[in-house]
XYZ file of C-alpha atoms in Angstrom:
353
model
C 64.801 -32.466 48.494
C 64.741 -29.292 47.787
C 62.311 -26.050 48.921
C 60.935 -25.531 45.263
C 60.138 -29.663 44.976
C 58.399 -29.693 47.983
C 56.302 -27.051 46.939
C 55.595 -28.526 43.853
C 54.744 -31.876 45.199
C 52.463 -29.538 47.737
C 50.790 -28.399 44.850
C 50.296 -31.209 43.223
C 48.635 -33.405 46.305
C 46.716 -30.340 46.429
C 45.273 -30.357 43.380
C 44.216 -33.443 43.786
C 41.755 -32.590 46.455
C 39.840 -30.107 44.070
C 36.743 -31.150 42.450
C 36.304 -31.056 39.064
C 32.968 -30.477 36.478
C 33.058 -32.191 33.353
C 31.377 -30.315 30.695
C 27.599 -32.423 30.107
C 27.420 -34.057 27.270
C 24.138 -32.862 25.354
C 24.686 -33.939 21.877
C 24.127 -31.798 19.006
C 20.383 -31.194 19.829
C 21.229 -30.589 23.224
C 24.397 -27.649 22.741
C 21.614 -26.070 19.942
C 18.866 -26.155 22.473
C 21.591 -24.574 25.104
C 23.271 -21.940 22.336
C 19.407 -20.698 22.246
C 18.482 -20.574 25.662
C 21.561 -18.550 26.071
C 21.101 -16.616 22.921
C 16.980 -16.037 22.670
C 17.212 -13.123 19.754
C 19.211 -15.532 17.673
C 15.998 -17.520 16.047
C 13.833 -14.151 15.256
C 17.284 -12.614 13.585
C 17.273 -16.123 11.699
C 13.590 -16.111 10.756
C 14.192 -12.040 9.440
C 17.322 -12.535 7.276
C 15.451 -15.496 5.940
C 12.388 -13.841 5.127
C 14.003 -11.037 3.440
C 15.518 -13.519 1.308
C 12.686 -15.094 0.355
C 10.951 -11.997 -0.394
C 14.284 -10.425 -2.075
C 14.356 -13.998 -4.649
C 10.803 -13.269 -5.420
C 10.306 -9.595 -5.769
C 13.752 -8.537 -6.753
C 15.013 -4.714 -7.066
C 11.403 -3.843 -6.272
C 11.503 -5.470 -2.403
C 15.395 -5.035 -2.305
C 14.974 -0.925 -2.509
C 16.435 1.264 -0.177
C 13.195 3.319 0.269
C 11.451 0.139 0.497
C 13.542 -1.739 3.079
C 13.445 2.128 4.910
C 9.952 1.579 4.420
C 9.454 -1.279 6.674
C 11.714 0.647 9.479
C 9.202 3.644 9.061
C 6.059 1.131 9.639
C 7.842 -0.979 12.384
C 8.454 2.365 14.477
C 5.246 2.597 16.833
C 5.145 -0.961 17.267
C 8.983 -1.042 18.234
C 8.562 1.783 20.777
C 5.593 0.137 22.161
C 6.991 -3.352 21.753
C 9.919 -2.208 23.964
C 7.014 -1.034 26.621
C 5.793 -4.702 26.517
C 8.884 -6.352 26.928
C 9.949 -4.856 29.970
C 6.549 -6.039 31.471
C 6.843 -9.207 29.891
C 10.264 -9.617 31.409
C 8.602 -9.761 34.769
C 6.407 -12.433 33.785
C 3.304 -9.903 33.911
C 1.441 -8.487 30.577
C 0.412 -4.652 29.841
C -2.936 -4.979 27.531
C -3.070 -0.803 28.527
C -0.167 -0.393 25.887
C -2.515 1.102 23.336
C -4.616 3.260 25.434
C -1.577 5.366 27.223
C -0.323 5.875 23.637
C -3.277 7.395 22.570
C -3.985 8.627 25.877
C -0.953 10.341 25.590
C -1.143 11.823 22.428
C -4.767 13.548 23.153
C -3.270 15.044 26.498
C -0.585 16.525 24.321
C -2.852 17.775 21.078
C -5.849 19.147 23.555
C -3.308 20.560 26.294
C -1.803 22.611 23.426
C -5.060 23.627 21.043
C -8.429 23.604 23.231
C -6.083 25.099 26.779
C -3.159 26.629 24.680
C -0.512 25.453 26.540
C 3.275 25.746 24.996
C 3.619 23.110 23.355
C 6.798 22.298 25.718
C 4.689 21.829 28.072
C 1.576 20.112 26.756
C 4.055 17.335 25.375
C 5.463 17.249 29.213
C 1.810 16.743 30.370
C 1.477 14.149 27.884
C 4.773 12.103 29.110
C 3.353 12.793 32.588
C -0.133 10.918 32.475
C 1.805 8.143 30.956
C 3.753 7.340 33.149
C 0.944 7.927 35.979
C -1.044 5.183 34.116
C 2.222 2.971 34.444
C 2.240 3.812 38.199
C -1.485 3.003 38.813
C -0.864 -0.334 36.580
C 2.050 -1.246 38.772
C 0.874 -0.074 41.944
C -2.391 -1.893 41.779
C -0.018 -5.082 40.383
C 2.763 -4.985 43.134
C 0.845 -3.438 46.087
C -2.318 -4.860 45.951
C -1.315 -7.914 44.577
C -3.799 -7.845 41.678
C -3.128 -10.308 38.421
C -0.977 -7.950 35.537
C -3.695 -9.162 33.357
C -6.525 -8.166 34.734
C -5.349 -4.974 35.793
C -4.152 -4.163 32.960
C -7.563 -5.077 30.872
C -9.290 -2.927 33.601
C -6.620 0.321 32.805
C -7.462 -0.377 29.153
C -10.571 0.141 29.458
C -10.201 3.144 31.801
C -8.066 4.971 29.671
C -9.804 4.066 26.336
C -12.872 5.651 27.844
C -11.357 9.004 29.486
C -9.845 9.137 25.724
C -12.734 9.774 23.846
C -14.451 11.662 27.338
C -11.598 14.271 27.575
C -11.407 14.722 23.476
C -14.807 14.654 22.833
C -13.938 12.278 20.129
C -12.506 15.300 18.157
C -9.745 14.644 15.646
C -7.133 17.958 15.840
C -6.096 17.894 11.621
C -2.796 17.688 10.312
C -2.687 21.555 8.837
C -3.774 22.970 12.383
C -0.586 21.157 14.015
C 2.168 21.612 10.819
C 0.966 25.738 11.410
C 0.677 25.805 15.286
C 3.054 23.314 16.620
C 4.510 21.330 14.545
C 7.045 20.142 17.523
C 4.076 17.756 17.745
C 4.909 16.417 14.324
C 8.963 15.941 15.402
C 8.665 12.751 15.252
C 7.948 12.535 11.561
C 10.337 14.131 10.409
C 12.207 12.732 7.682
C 15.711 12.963 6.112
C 17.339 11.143 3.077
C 21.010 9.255 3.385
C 21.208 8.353 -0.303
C 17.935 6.905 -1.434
C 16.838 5.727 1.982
C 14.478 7.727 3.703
C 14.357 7.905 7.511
C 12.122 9.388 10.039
C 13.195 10.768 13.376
C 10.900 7.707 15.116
C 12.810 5.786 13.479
C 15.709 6.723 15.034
C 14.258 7.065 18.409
C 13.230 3.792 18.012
C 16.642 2.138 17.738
C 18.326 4.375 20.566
C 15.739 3.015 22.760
C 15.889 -0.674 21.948
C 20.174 0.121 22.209
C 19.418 1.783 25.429
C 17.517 -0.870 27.278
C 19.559 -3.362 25.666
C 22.497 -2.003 27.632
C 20.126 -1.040 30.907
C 18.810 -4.708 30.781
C 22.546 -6.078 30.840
C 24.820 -4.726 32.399
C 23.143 -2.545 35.503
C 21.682 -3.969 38.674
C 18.073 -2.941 37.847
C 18.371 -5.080 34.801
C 19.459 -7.575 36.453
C 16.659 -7.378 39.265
C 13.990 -7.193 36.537
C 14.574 -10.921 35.226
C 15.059 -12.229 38.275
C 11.629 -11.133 39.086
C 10.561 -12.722 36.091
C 12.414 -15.819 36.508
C 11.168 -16.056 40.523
C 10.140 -13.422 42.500
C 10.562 -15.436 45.617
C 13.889 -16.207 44.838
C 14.579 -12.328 43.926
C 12.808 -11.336 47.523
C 15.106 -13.633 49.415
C 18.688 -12.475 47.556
C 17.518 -8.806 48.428
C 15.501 -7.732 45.203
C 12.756 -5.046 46.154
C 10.869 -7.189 43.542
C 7.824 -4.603 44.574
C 9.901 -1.111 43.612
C 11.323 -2.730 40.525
C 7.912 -3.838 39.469
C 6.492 -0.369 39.938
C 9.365 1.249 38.258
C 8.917 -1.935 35.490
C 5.604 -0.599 34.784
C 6.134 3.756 34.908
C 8.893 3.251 32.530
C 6.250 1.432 30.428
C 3.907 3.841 30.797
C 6.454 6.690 29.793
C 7.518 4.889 26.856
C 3.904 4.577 25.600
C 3.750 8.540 26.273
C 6.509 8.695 23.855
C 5.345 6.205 21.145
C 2.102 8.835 21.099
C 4.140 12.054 20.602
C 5.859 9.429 17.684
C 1.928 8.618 16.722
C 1.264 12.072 16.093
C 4.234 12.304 13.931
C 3.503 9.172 11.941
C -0.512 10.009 10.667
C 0.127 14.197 11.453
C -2.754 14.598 13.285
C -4.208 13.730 16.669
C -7.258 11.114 17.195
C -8.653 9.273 19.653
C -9.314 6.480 17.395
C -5.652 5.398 16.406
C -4.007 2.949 17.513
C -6.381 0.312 18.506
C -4.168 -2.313 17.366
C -1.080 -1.283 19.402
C -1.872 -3.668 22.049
C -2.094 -7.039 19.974
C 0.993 -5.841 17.808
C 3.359 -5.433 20.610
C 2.561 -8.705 22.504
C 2.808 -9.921 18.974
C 6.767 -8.673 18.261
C 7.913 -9.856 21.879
C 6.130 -13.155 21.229
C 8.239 -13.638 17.976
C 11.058 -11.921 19.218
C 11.852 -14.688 21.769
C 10.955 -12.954 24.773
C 9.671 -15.582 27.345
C 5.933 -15.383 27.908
C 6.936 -16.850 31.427
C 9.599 -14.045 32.317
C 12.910 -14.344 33.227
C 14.355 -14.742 29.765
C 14.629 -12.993 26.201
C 16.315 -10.015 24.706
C 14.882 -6.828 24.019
C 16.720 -6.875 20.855
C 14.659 -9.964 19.927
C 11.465 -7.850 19.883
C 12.923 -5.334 17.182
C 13.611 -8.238 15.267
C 10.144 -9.585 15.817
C 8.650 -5.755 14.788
C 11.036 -6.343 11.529
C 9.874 -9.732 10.369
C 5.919 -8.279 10.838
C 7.272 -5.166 8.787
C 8.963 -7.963 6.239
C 5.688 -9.901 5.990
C 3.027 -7.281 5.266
C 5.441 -5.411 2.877
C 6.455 -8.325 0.768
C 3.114 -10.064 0.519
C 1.330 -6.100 -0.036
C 4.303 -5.590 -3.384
C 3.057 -9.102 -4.581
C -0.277 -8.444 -4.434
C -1.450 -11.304 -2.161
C -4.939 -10.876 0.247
C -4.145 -8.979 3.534
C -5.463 -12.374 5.096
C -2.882 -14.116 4.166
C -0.266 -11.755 6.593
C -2.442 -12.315 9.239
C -2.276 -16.250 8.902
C 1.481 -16.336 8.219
C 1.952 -14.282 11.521
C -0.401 -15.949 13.190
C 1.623 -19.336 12.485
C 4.818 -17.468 13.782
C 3.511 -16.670 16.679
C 2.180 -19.946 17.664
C 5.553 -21.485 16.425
C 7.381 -19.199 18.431
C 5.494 -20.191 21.070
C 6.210 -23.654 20.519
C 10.369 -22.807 20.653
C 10.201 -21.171 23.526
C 8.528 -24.459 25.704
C 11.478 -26.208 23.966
C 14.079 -23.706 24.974
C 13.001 -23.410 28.613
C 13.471 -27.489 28.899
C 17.330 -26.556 29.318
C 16.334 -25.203 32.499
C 13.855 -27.522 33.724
C-alpha cells in the first residue's frame, strides 16, 4: 500500500473519531423565533415600513411628502439622541429615568454660563457637556460602587437635577432673539438645509452619526462587547475578566454626555433656553428602546432598533395629526406597541432559556 493510501485511510479513521452537531430542528416557528433573537431590530423595521404604508394608502401625496417624511426625522431627533442615552443603560440591564433632567440640565448650564456669566460661548457649551457627563458619573458611581438599584438612583438624580434646574435658572426662559443675536452657536443644532424638497436639520444629522457610531462601538470593539455581557450576566462578565464596575461607570458618563448633547440639540430645536422643556424626554426614550427591541432585561437588542422605534412614534403622531384624529388616540396606539413589544421580547428570550 502505498504512503498517500495510508494517509488517506489515516484520515479517514480519524474522522471518524470527531463529533458531530446536527443542526436542531425548530420548525418554522422555532428558526423565526431564532432569526429574531439573532436579529432584534428586524420587527420595529417591520412594524415602520408597515406603518408608513398604511399611512401612505390613506393619506396619499400629503403623508408621502418629502418635507413631511423630513418632518418626522426633524421631530424624532431629541428623542433619538436621548433614546441612544437609554439604550446603552438599558443594555446593562439598568434604567436612566435622569435622561430628561441632564438634557435640560445641560442646556441651562450652557444658556446661563453664556448670558447671566458671559462666558464664550465655546466654553459655556463645554461646561454644559461637562455637568452631563458628571451627572452620568454620580448615576453610575452610586449604581456600580455603592451597589444602589439603577432605578432608584436614577429617580433620586431626577429629581436632583430637575430641582438645581429651576434653582440655578431661576426659572428664567433666555428668548430665541437674545441667542440668534448673541450666540447663535447655541442654535447649531437647528440649522437647516434643503436637498431637493426635503428639509434637514443639523440634529438630524447628528442624530444618525450617533446611532451609526454606537452601532459600530456596540459591535465590533471590546467595550461593546463587555457592555452586553454585563447585561446578559454580570457574574458571568466578572469571572471571564469584564471590569463589569468601569464599564458600568463609563455605561452611564457616556449617557450623561449624550444627554448634554441632546440639550445643546434642544436649544436648537424650540431656539430658546427653558427650564421647563423636555419633561417628557424620559418616558419617550424608554418608550423608543422598548419598541425598538432592546431587551428590558439587558444583554440583547440593537441600538439601531431604537431609531426605528423613535421613527414609528414620529410615523404615528404625524399620520394620525394629517388625518385629523384626537391626540388620544397616538397615545393608545403607542401604548399598545409598547406593551406588544413587550410581549415579543418574553417570546424572543425563550430561545435562550
Amino acid at each position: 500500500m502505498s504512503d498517500s493510501e495510508n494517509f488517506e485511510q489515516g484520515t479517514k479513521r480519524g474522522n471518524q473519531g470527531v463529533a458531530k452537531f446536527d443542526r436542531p430542528n425548530r420548525g418554522m416557528i422555532g428558526t423565526l423565533q431564532h432569526w429574531l433573537h439573532v436579529n432584534p431590530a428586524l420587527v420595529p423595521l417591520v412594524v415602520l415600513v408597515a406603518s408608513i404604508a398604511v399611512f401612505g394608502a390613506l393619506l396619499g401625496s400629503k403623508f408621502f411628502s418629502p418635507f413631511a417624511l423630513t418632518l418626522i426625522l426633524q421631530q424624532t431627533a431629541i428623542v433619538g439622541i436621548v433614546g441612544a442615552a437609554q439604550s446603552l443603560v438599558i443594555l446593562t440591564a439598568g434604567i436612566d429615568l435622569s435622561v430628561g433632567a441632564i438634557m435640560v440640565l445641560s442646556s441651562v448650564v450652557m444658556g446661563q454660563a453664556t448670558f447671566r456669566y458671559g462666558l464664550p460661548v465655546e466654553f459655556a457649551i463645554v461646561c454644559g457637556l461637562a455637568v452631563g457627563t458628571f451627572v452620568g458619573f454620580l448615576n453610575g458611581w452610586l449604581i456600580a460602587i455603592m451597589r444602589l438599584p439603577p432605578f432608584i438612583v436614577t429617580l433620586g438624580m431626577w429629581q436632583i437635577a430637575l430641582a438645581t434646574n429651576f434653582l440655578y435658572s431661576a426659572n428664567e426662559t433666555i428668548r430665541s432673539q437674545d441667542i440668534a443675536e448673541q450666540a447663535p452657536l447655541l442654535q447649531l443644532f437647528g440649522a437647516t438645509f434643503k436637498v431637493g424638497e426635503a428639509v434637514f436639520t443639523v440634529g438630524v444629522i447628528f442624530m444618525v452619526l450617533l446611532v451609526a457610531l454606537l452601532a459600530y462601538i456596540l459591535k465590533h470593539t471590546a467595550w461593546g462587547r463587555h457592555v452586553y455581557a454585563v447585561g446578559d450576566d454580570p457574574d458571568a462578565a466578572e469571572l471571564s475578566g469584564v471590569n463589569v464596575k468601569r464599564t458600568l461607570i463609563s455605561v452611564y458618563m457616556i449617557s450623561g454626555l449624550i444627554c448634554a448633547f441632546a440639550g445643546w440639540a434642544l436649544i436648537g430645536r424650540i431656539g430658546s433656553v427653558s427650564p421647563t422643556s423636555g419633561q417628557l424626554a424620559n418616558i419617550e426614550s424608554i418608550t423608543a428602546v422598548v419598541i425598538g427591541g432592546i431587551s428590558l432585561f439587558g444583554g440583547r437588542g440593537s441600538i439601531l432598533g431604537m431609531l426605528f422605534g423613535a421613527l414609528i412614534v414620529g410615523v404615528f403622531t404625524l399620520g394620525l395629526r394629517l388625518m385629523g384624529a384626537d391626540a388620544q388616540w397616538t397615545y393608545l396606539l403607542i401604548g399598545a406597541l409598547i406593551i406588544g413589544a413587550v410581549a415579543v421580547d418574553q417570546w424572543i428570550r425563550k430561545v435562550s432559556a
